[in-house]
Tab-separated table of N, CA and C in Angstrom:
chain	number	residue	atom	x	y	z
D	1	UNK	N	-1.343	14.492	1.644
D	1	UNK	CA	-0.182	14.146	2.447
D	1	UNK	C	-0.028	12.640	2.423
D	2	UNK	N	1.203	12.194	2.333
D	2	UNK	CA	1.239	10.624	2.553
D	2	UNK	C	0.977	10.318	4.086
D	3	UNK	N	0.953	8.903	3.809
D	3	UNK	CA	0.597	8.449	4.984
D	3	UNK	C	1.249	8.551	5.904
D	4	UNK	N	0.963	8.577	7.106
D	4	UNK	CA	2.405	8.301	8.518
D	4	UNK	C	2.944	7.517	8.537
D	5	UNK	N	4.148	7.547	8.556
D	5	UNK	CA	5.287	6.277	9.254
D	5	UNK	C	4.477	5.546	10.572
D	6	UNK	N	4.216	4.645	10.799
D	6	UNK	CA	3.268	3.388	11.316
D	6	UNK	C	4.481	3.187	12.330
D	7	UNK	N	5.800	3.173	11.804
D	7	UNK	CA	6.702	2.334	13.016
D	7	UNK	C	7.479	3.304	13.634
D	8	UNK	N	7.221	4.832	13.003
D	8	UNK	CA	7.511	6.220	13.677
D	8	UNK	C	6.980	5.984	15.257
D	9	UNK	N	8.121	6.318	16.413
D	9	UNK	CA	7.241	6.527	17.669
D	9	UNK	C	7.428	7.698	18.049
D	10	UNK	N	5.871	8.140	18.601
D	10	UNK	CA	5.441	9.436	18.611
D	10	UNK	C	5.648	9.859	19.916
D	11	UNK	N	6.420	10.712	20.337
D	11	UNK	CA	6.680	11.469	21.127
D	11	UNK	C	7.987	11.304	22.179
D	12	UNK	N	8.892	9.992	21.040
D	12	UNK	CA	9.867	9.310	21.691
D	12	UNK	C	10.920	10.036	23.042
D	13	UNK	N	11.274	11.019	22.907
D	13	UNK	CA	11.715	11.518	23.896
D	13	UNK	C	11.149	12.132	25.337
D	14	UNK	N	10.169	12.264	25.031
D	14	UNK	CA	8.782	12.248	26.335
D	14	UNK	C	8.892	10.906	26.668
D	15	UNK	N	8.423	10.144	26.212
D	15	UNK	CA	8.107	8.782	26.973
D	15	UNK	C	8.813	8.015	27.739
D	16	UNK	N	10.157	8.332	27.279
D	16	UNK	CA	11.673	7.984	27.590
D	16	UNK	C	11.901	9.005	29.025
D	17	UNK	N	11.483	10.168	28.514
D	17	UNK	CA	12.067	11.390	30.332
D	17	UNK	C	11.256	11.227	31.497
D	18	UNK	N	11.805	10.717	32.033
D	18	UNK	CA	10.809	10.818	33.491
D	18	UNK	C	10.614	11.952	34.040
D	19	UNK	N	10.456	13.109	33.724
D	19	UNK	CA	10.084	14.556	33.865
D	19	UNK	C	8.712	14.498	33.624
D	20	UNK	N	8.396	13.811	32.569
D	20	UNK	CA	7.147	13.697	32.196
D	20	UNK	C	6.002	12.552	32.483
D	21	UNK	N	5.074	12.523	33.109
D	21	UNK	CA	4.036	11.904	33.477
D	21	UNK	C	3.315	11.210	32.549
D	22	UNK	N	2.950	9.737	32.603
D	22	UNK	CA	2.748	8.919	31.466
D	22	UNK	C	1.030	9.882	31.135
D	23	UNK	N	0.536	10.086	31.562
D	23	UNK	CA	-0.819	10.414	31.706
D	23	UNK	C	-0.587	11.433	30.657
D	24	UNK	N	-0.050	12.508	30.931
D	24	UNK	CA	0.373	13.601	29.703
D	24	UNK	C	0.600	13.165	28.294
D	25	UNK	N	1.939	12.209	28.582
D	25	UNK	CA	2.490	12.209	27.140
D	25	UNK	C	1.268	11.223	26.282
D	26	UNK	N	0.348	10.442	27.642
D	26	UNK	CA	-0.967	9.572	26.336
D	26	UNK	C	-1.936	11.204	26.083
D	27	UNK	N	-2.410	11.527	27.143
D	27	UNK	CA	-2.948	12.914	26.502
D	27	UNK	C	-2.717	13.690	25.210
D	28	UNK	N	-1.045	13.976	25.233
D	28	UNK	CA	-0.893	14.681	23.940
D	28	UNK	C	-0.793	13.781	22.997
D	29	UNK	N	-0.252	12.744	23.089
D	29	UNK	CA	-0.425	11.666	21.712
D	29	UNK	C	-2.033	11.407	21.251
D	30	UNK	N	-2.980	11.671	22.116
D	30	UNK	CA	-4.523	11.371	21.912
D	30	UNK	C	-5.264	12.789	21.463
D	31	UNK	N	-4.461	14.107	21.444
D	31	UNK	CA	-4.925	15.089	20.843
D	31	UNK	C	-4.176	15.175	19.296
D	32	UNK	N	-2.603	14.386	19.047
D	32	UNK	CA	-2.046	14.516	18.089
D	32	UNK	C	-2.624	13.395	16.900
D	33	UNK	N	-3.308	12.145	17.549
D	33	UNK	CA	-3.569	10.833	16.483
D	33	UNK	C	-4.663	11.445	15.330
D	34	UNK	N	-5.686	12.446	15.746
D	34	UNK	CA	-6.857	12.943	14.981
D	34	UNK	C	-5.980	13.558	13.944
D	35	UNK	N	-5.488	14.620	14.057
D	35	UNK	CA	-4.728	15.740	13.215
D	35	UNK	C	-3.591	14.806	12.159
D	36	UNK	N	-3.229	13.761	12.818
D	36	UNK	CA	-2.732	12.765	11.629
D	36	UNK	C	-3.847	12.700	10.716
D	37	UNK	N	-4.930	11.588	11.312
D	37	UNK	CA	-5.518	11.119	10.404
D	37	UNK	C	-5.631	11.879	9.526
D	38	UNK	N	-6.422	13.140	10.205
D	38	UNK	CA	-7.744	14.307	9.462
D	38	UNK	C	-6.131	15.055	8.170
D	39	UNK	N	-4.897	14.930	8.141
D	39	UNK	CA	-3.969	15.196	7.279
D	39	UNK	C	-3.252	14.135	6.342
D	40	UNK	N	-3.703	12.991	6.639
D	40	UNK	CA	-3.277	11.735	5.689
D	40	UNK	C	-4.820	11.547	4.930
D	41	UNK	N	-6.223	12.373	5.139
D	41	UNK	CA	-6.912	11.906	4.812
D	41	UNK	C	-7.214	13.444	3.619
D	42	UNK	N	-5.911	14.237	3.480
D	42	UNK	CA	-5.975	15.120	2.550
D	42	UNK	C	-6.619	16.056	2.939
D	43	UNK	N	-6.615	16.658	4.159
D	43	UNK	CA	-7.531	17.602	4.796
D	43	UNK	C	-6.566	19.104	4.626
D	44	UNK	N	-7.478	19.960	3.916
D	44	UNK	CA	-6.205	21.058	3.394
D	44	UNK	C	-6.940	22.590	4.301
D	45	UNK	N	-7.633	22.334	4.528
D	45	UNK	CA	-8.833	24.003	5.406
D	45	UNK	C	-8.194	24.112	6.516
D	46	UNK	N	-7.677	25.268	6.970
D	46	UNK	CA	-7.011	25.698	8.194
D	46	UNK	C	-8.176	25.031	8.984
D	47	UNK	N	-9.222	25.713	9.010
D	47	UNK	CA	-10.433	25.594	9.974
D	47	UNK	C	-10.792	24.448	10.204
D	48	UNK	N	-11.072	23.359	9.455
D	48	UNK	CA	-11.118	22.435	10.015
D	48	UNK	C	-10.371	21.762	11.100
D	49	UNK	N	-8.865	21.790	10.029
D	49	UNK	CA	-7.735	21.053	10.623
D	49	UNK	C	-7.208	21.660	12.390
D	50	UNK	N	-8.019	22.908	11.926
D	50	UNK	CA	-7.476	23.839	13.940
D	50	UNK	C	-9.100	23.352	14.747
D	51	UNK	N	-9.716	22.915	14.193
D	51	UNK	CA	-10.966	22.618	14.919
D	51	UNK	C	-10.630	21.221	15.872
D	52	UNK	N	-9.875	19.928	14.847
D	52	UNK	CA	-9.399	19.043	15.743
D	52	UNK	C	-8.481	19.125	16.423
């Protein structure tokens, strides 16, 4: 997989709604940053990739 867009912001419409609690939207951005890497780093095994 290529790399991520770096100046992509992640989860832009969360961060922006005040519906949503800053605490959450860093939560899910801190379960989503691994599953980047572990897929820019050519990671192709279901199992792994559902492990992070």
């Amino acid at each position: 997989m290529k790399e991520f867009d770096k100046e992509y912001r992640l989860l832009k419409e969360i961060v922006n709604d005040d519906y949503y609690q800053s605490f959450i939207v860093q939560k899910i951005k801190s379960l989503i940053l691994p599953v980047i890497e572990l897929l820019e780093n050519g990671e192709k095994d279901i199992a792994i990739i559902q492990k992070t």
